[in-house]
Amino acid sequence: DRVGRESSRERVPLATSTVGKPIAIRWAQTTMKAAALWTKHCLQVAALFLFLLLQYSSCLVATGNAQGTSTGSSKCKPTVPTCNSTLTISDPLGASISTAVRTHTLILCRHGDSIWNGGHPGHSETFTGWTDVELSPRGVLEASQTAQQLSDTYPYGIDACFTSILQRARLTAHECVWAYGDMPTDVQVGRFVSDYRLNERHYGALQGFVKADVEAGVYGHDPVDVQRWRRSWYAVPPLLDEEDPRRVEEIRKYGHCCGGSDNVPRGESLKMVARERIRPFLDEVLTPTLDEASLNRGRKGSTSKSLQSALDSFFGDTSDDAIGGTGLIVAHANSLRALIGVVCGAENDPVVLERVEQMKIQTGVPLILRYKRSSLSDGSIQFKVCNQEVETNESESAGLPIWPLASIPFYGTKKGS
């Protein structure tokens, strides 16, 4: 009888069992969900690994470029190329490219809102500088929105993305790069560079202090001096002591990316940022990269020509300059102001200098300008902006040849259309 009952059970298929069928279905569904989740995690880990690998490679490049670059120490001086001739770079086909006749386009973007920018609950507006604070939830959203605006408004392609080594800028830049990921290959970001010379201006001993407290004299500073430290081109904030724990931590964290502790500043004016970090970066990294990219892009034809037509129409440029490259710079308010000051020749023009000092750059709002690098008759090198009066309601760049990216007329086909 027992054998008979067991045989009877064996003849009942699992699919016809009132208990077995739901269990089998649930098991299959759970297995499929687990497999999908595992695949998703694997892709996320792979993407993170690739991003960190790019960061590490860029850091090595930055370290190599940083040798001999100083932020005030007499031990190391900025390594600016000799200016006895026009800078040239190698053409893959054997020719050389002159940098004197190429008009490049820069898209400047301040990082998204950070937890120390004053808008995050529980945090007040704080002097940040080289303190590596994270993006606030609002900043994460701003980074995503900025990336979407870039890919929708500027579908002509980014030759290279340049950013600092601070996470609030790198994460914003990361969002911008990924926004171009589903676009044609010749439109995607061609190169990612993280360089300490794009870091925020170092606020010295003020870093970590709430701005309202400093301005109110809580730490013994005159409010007039505080205002000069924040806006003036030449004013240097109080320096960090060598034994200050903040200084020790910065050397530990950034020394290897900056070519040594001598290149980790103790405090900077905008002038120091411009001369000792931004100008060498323009000479050694930014312009050569865009020169090479513009040569490669020029051989591709249609995309470059549509880009040239759009920008020439907006800026009113009738020159015969060769098609230049496009660089996206995701950095910080003061390093961007210093860059604008260098390109616009602020130190040689009191009016421009005053405008740069007064300029305020919003988080997550892309700006655009064009420039060319020219050699003078005496062998020295200067940057020249392509100045054209354009009506705009944006007050941040009033009087300067810089405009919101959204003001550029669209020419071409947006993705998905």
XYZ file of C-alpha atoms in Angstrom:
417
model
C 0.000 0.000 0.000
C 2.807 2.425 0.872
C 4.520 1.738 -2.453
C 1.246 2.296 -4.223
C 0.702 5.630 -2.518
C 4.245 6.806 -3.414
C 3.733 5.772 -7.053
C 0.472 7.661 -7.070
C 2.224 10.814 -5.818
C 4.938 10.470 -8.448
C 2.307 10.424 -11.187
C 0.941 13.839 -10.158
C 2.825 16.476 -12.270
C 4.186 19.512 -10.402
C 2.425 21.886 -12.811
C -1.000 20.452 -11.794
C -0.325 20.713 -8.079
C -2.379 23.404 -6.352
C 0.600 24.157 -4.093
C 3.570 23.587 -6.391
C 2.512 25.879 -9.255
C 2.552 29.237 -7.351
C 5.803 28.285 -5.614
C 7.494 27.548 -8.934
C 6.304 30.803 -10.442
C 7.412 32.802 -7.432
C 10.797 31.083 -7.451
C 11.288 31.894 -11.136
C 10.270 35.526 -10.665
C 12.576 35.918 -7.659
C 15.458 34.396 -9.587
C 14.913 36.741 -12.533
C 14.733 39.802 -10.261
C 17.890 38.766 -8.439
C 19.710 38.250 -11.740
C 18.579 41.665 -13.019
C 19.636 43.353 -9.777
C 23.008 41.593 -9.852
C 23.552 42.699 -13.464
C 22.652 46.282 -12.560
C 25.109 46.297 -9.655
C 27.858 44.827 -11.833
C 27.328 47.575 -14.433
C 27.379 50.254 -11.739
C 30.603 48.876 -10.267
C 32.174 48.721 -13.728
C 31.151 52.310 -14.446
C 32.531 53.464 -11.095
C 35.795 51.611 -11.713
C 36.152 53.222 -15.152
C 35.456 56.674 -13.688
C 38.028 56.170 -10.899
C 40.550 54.903 -13.439
C 40.050 58.072 -15.500
C 40.448 60.159 -12.342
C 43.662 58.368 -11.413
C 45.091 58.768 -14.917
C 44.163 62.451 -14.943
C 45.737 62.887 -11.536
C 48.970 61.431 -12.884
C 48.814 63.891 -15.773
C 48.182 66.714 -13.332
C 51.095 65.566 -11.185
C 53.386 65.545 -14.195
C 52.252 69.000 -15.242
C 52.567 70.257 -11.694
C 56.291 69.732 -11.356
C 57.851 73.124 -10.843
C 54.517 74.956 -10.405
C 54.358 77.049 -7.252
C 51.657 78.862 -5.319
C 53.936 81.390 -3.750
C 56.992 79.471 -2.607
C 60.386 80.526 -3.917
C 61.389 76.876 -4.224
C 59.219 76.268 -7.268
C 58.322 78.677 -10.055
C 55.588 78.341 -12.689
C 56.779 76.469 -15.730
C 55.504 78.649 -18.567
C 56.636 77.701 -22.080
C 59.280 79.940 -23.626
C 57.637 82.667 -25.653
C 60.166 83.166 -28.439
C 57.858 81.639 -31.026
C 54.290 80.545 -31.609
C 53.460 77.390 -29.685
C 52.970 74.372 -31.946
C 51.840 70.821 -31.368
C 52.340 67.680 -33.405
C 49.921 66.772 -36.167
C 49.268 63.002 -36.345
C 50.110 63.230 -40.056
C 53.445 64.920 -39.420
C 52.552 68.594 -39.841
C 52.567 71.207 -37.101
C 49.622 73.325 -35.971
C 49.933 77.005 -35.177
C 47.934 78.143 -32.170
C 47.762 81.731 -33.400
C 44.784 81.351 -35.734
C 42.410 78.996 -33.951
C 39.371 80.340 -32.142
C 38.350 78.034 -29.313
C 35.047 77.858 -27.458
C 34.873 77.454 -23.689
C 31.784 76.441 -21.761
C 32.294 77.473 -18.150
C 30.240 75.874 -15.422
C 30.431 76.250 -11.676
C 29.760 73.055 -9.761
C 26.354 72.333 -8.286
C 25.365 73.649 -4.868
C 27.497 72.214 -2.050
C 26.548 71.709 1.586
C 28.638 74.789 2.465
C 27.013 77.119 -0.083
C 24.337 78.049 2.438
C 21.264 76.359 1.004
C 21.521 72.995 2.787
C 19.538 72.565 6.034
C 21.791 72.575 9.078
C 24.682 74.299 7.293
C 25.466 78.008 6.917
C 27.338 79.663 4.060
C 30.956 78.843 4.820
C 34.391 79.711 3.411
C 35.160 76.507 1.524
C 38.286 76.863 -0.623
C 40.132 73.552 -0.846
C 37.894 71.845 1.738
C 36.500 68.847 -0.138
C 32.821 69.135 0.774
C 30.120 67.179 -1.031
C 27.230 68.321 -3.166
C 23.959 69.010 -1.388
C 20.785 67.283 -2.645
C 20.014 70.529 -4.447
C 23.510 70.428 -5.964
C 23.005 66.890 -7.248
C 19.817 68.056 -8.952
C 21.596 71.124 -10.366
C 24.358 68.910 -11.763
C 21.801 66.686 -13.479
C 19.884 69.675 -14.867
C 23.092 71.305 -16.092
C 24.077 68.112 -17.878
C 20.677 67.913 -19.540
C 20.859 71.551 -20.616
C 24.290 71.004 -22.123
C 23.300 67.956 -24.152
C 20.088 69.633 -25.351
C 21.509 73.099 -26.091
C 24.992 72.195 -27.309
C 24.745 69.019 -29.433
C 27.858 69.856 -31.457
C 30.140 67.930 -29.143
C 32.665 68.569 -26.366
C 36.273 67.853 -27.263
C 37.452 67.724 -23.654
C 36.074 68.197 -20.162
C 38.378 69.853 -17.614
C 37.670 69.909 -13.901
C 39.379 70.264 -10.532
C 40.315 67.473 -8.137
C 37.598 68.493 -5.644
C 34.579 66.189 -5.540
C 31.879 68.853 -5.902
C 33.320 69.804 -9.301
C 34.250 66.281 -10.393
C 30.783 64.904 -9.697
C 29.170 67.761 -11.606
C 31.556 67.143 -14.504
C 30.797 63.419 -14.343
C 27.087 64.134 -14.832
C 27.862 66.355 -17.832
C 30.031 63.708 -19.478
C 27.405 61.005 -19.058
C 24.727 63.273 -20.569
C 26.488 62.882 -23.927
C 26.772 59.111 -23.569
C 23.857 58.210 -25.856
C 24.846 60.680 -28.594
C 26.952 59.921 -31.704
C 30.593 59.085 -31.063
C 31.952 62.280 -32.628
C 29.754 64.331 -30.262
C 30.674 62.545 -27.044
C 33.270 64.020 -24.705
C 36.630 63.036 -26.107
C 38.812 63.499 -23.042
C 38.413 63.965 -19.276
C 41.081 65.938 -17.393
C 41.147 66.519 -13.634
C 43.773 69.120 -12.666
C 44.442 70.674 -9.251
C 45.107 74.030 -10.917
C 41.350 74.387 -11.449
C 40.717 74.042 -7.710
C 38.879 76.790 -5.866
C 40.899 79.757 -4.603
C 42.416 78.839 -1.218
C 40.859 80.946 1.530
C 43.666 80.305 3.999
C 42.810 80.546 7.692
C 39.214 81.512 6.832
C 38.383 78.049 5.529
C 35.712 76.322 7.568
C 34.444 79.558 9.159
C 30.865 80.728 8.620
C 30.994 83.821 6.413
C 28.455 85.780 8.470
C 30.519 85.212 11.636
C 33.734 86.345 9.956
C 32.058 89.454 8.547
C 30.590 90.236 11.979
C 34.077 90.289 13.514
C 33.676 87.119 15.590
C 37.258 86.135 14.755
C 38.671 89.635 15.040
C 38.689 90.586 11.343
C 37.643 93.980 10.007
C 34.531 93.634 7.773
C 36.220 95.871 5.171
C 39.171 93.465 5.003
C 36.822 90.498 4.730
C 35.070 92.085 1.757
C 38.441 92.722 0.067
C 39.506 89.134 0.663
C 36.318 87.928 -1.017
C 36.175 90.213 -4.078
C 39.538 91.918 -4.689
C 41.947 90.619 -7.319
C 45.015 91.374 -5.185
C 43.984 90.865 -1.517
C 45.411 87.768 0.217
C 43.429 86.266 3.130
C 45.199 85.271 6.379
C 47.438 82.286 5.691
C 47.138 78.891 7.328
C 49.909 78.065 9.797
C 52.094 75.133 8.806
C 51.085 73.295 12.005
C 47.365 73.930 11.541
C 45.495 70.570 11.368
C 43.710 71.801 8.245
C 47.074 72.392 6.570
C 48.392 68.977 7.607
C 45.286 67.268 6.208
C 45.446 69.150 2.906
C 49.081 68.168 2.376
C 48.225 64.539 3.107
C 45.259 64.595 0.748
C 46.491 66.742 -2.139
C 50.298 66.720 -2.037
C 50.659 63.777 -4.427
C 48.277 65.382 -6.961
C 49.993 68.775 -6.822
C 53.593 67.716 -7.290
C 54.483 68.115 -3.619
C 53.490 70.058 -0.525
C 55.045 73.277 -1.839
C 52.242 73.440 -4.394
C 49.493 73.135 -1.781
C 48.726 76.797 -0.986
C 48.252 78.272 2.481
C 46.047 81.067 1.119
C 45.663 82.836 -2.239
C 44.541 86.028 -3.899
C 42.805 85.863 -7.275
C 46.008 87.224 -8.801
C 47.962 84.270 -7.395
C 45.389 81.814 -8.721
C 45.518 83.460 -12.154
C 49.300 83.673 -12.475
C 50.465 80.554 -10.712
C 47.734 78.068 -11.574
C 45.362 79.176 -14.327
C 47.857 80.691 -16.774
C 50.165 77.630 -16.723
C 47.086 75.415 -17.111
C 45.967 77.392 -20.192
C 49.441 77.228 -21.706
C 50.304 73.629 -20.914
C 46.996 71.745 -20.948
C 43.877 73.541 -22.170
C 45.010 75.250 -25.369
C 47.227 72.402 -26.677
C 44.407 69.923 -26.037
C 41.874 72.033 -27.943
C 44.357 72.699 -30.767
C 44.837 68.977 -31.289
C 41.113 68.247 -30.952
C 40.208 70.955 -33.457
C 42.549 69.432 -36.018
C 40.963 66.004 -35.585
C 37.444 67.434 -35.600
C 38.162 69.543 -38.685
C 38.749 66.357 -40.663
C 35.257 65.097 -39.770
C 33.513 67.853 -41.683
C 29.803 68.436 -41.116
C 29.650 68.614 -37.328
C 32.457 71.158 -37.190
C 30.945 73.285 -39.936
C 27.521 73.436 -38.288
C 29.172 74.353 -35.015
C 31.267 77.038 -36.691
C 28.201 78.459 -38.439
C 26.185 78.613 -35.215
C 28.876 80.280 -33.142
C 30.035 82.655 -35.865
C 26.453 83.778 -36.377
C 25.939 84.416 -32.671
C 29.249 86.127 -32.009
C 29.277 88.039 -35.294
C 32.682 86.587 -36.154
C 33.699 87.181 -39.776
C 37.342 86.154 -39.422
C 38.965 83.361 -41.400
C 40.297 81.609 -38.314
C 40.393 77.827 -38.392
C 37.716 75.835 -36.610
C 38.713 75.615 -32.959
C 37.994 73.108 -30.257
C 35.334 73.143 -27.554
C 36.260 72.693 -23.914
C 33.895 72.246 -20.982
C 35.419 73.585 -17.754
C 33.593 72.554 -14.595
C 35.266 74.345 -11.712
C 34.630 76.900 -8.968
C 33.504 80.505 -8.704
C 36.943 81.995 -8.065
C 38.998 79.733 -10.313
C 36.546 80.560 -13.116
C 36.822 84.282 -12.331
C 40.608 83.956 -12.459
C 40.396 82.180 -15.822
C 38.133 84.902 -17.203
C 40.572 87.493 -15.879
C 43.492 85.851 -17.677
C 41.677 85.453 -20.991
C 40.249 88.993 -20.854
C 43.551 90.584 -19.808
C 42.130 91.967 -16.564
C 45.483 93.080 -15.161
C 46.030 95.300 -18.197
C 42.572 96.896 -18.166
C 41.207 98.540 -14.983
C 37.625 98.433 -16.302
C 37.787 94.706 -17.040
C 39.493 94.091 -13.692
C 36.691 95.838 -11.815
C 34.074 93.807 -13.675
C 35.850 90.540 -12.913
C 36.084 91.498 -9.235
C 32.345 92.214 -9.107
C 31.343 89.159 -11.128
C 29.251 86.493 -9.412
C 28.895 83.072 -11.002
C 25.853 81.004 -10.095
C 26.042 77.291 -9.422
C 24.899 75.081 -12.278
C 24.507 77.840 -14.909
C 26.728 77.244 -18.002
C 28.412 80.283 -19.561
C 30.160 80.514 -22.925
C 33.019 82.530 -24.382
C 35.488 82.233 -27.257
C 39.190 82.994 -27.233
C 42.322 82.716 -29.318
C 45.953 82.484 -28.269
C 48.206 84.787 -30.274
C 51.911 85.556 -30.482
C 52.979 89.195 -30.416
C 55.795 90.731 -32.449
C 58.091 90.767 -29.409
C 57.673 87.014 -28.991
C 55.358 87.162 -25.995
C 52.018 85.348 -25.959
C 48.612 86.775 -25.152
C 45.025 85.549 -25.022
C 42.428 87.456 -26.989
C 38.705 87.129 -26.432
C 36.280 87.392 -29.318
C 34.338 90.387 -28.075
C 30.923 91.136 -29.503
C 28.119 93.139 -27.920
C 25.140 90.843 -27.385
C 21.988 91.800 -25.530
C 21.350 89.637 -22.497
C 19.398 89.917 -19.286
C 22.082 88.152 -17.297
C 23.898 90.595 -14.987
C 26.654 88.240 -13.820
C 28.754 88.814 -16.940
C 27.726 92.403 -17.689
C 30.432 94.152 -19.671
C 32.410 90.956 -20.299
C 32.358 88.798 -23.468
C 30.633 85.952 -21.630
C 27.015 84.872 -21.997
C 24.676 82.158 -20.732
C 24.831 79.063 -22.907
C 21.040 79.236 -23.242
C 21.381 82.469 -25.267
C 23.171 80.668 -28.118
C 20.776 80.063 -31.050
C 20.310 76.425 -31.913
C 21.509 75.102 -35.257
C 21.269 71.415 -35.988
C 19.282 68.373 -34.920
C 18.671 67.604 -31.276
C 19.026 64.056 -30.110
C 15.838 62.070 -30.392
C 14.431 64.216 -33.216
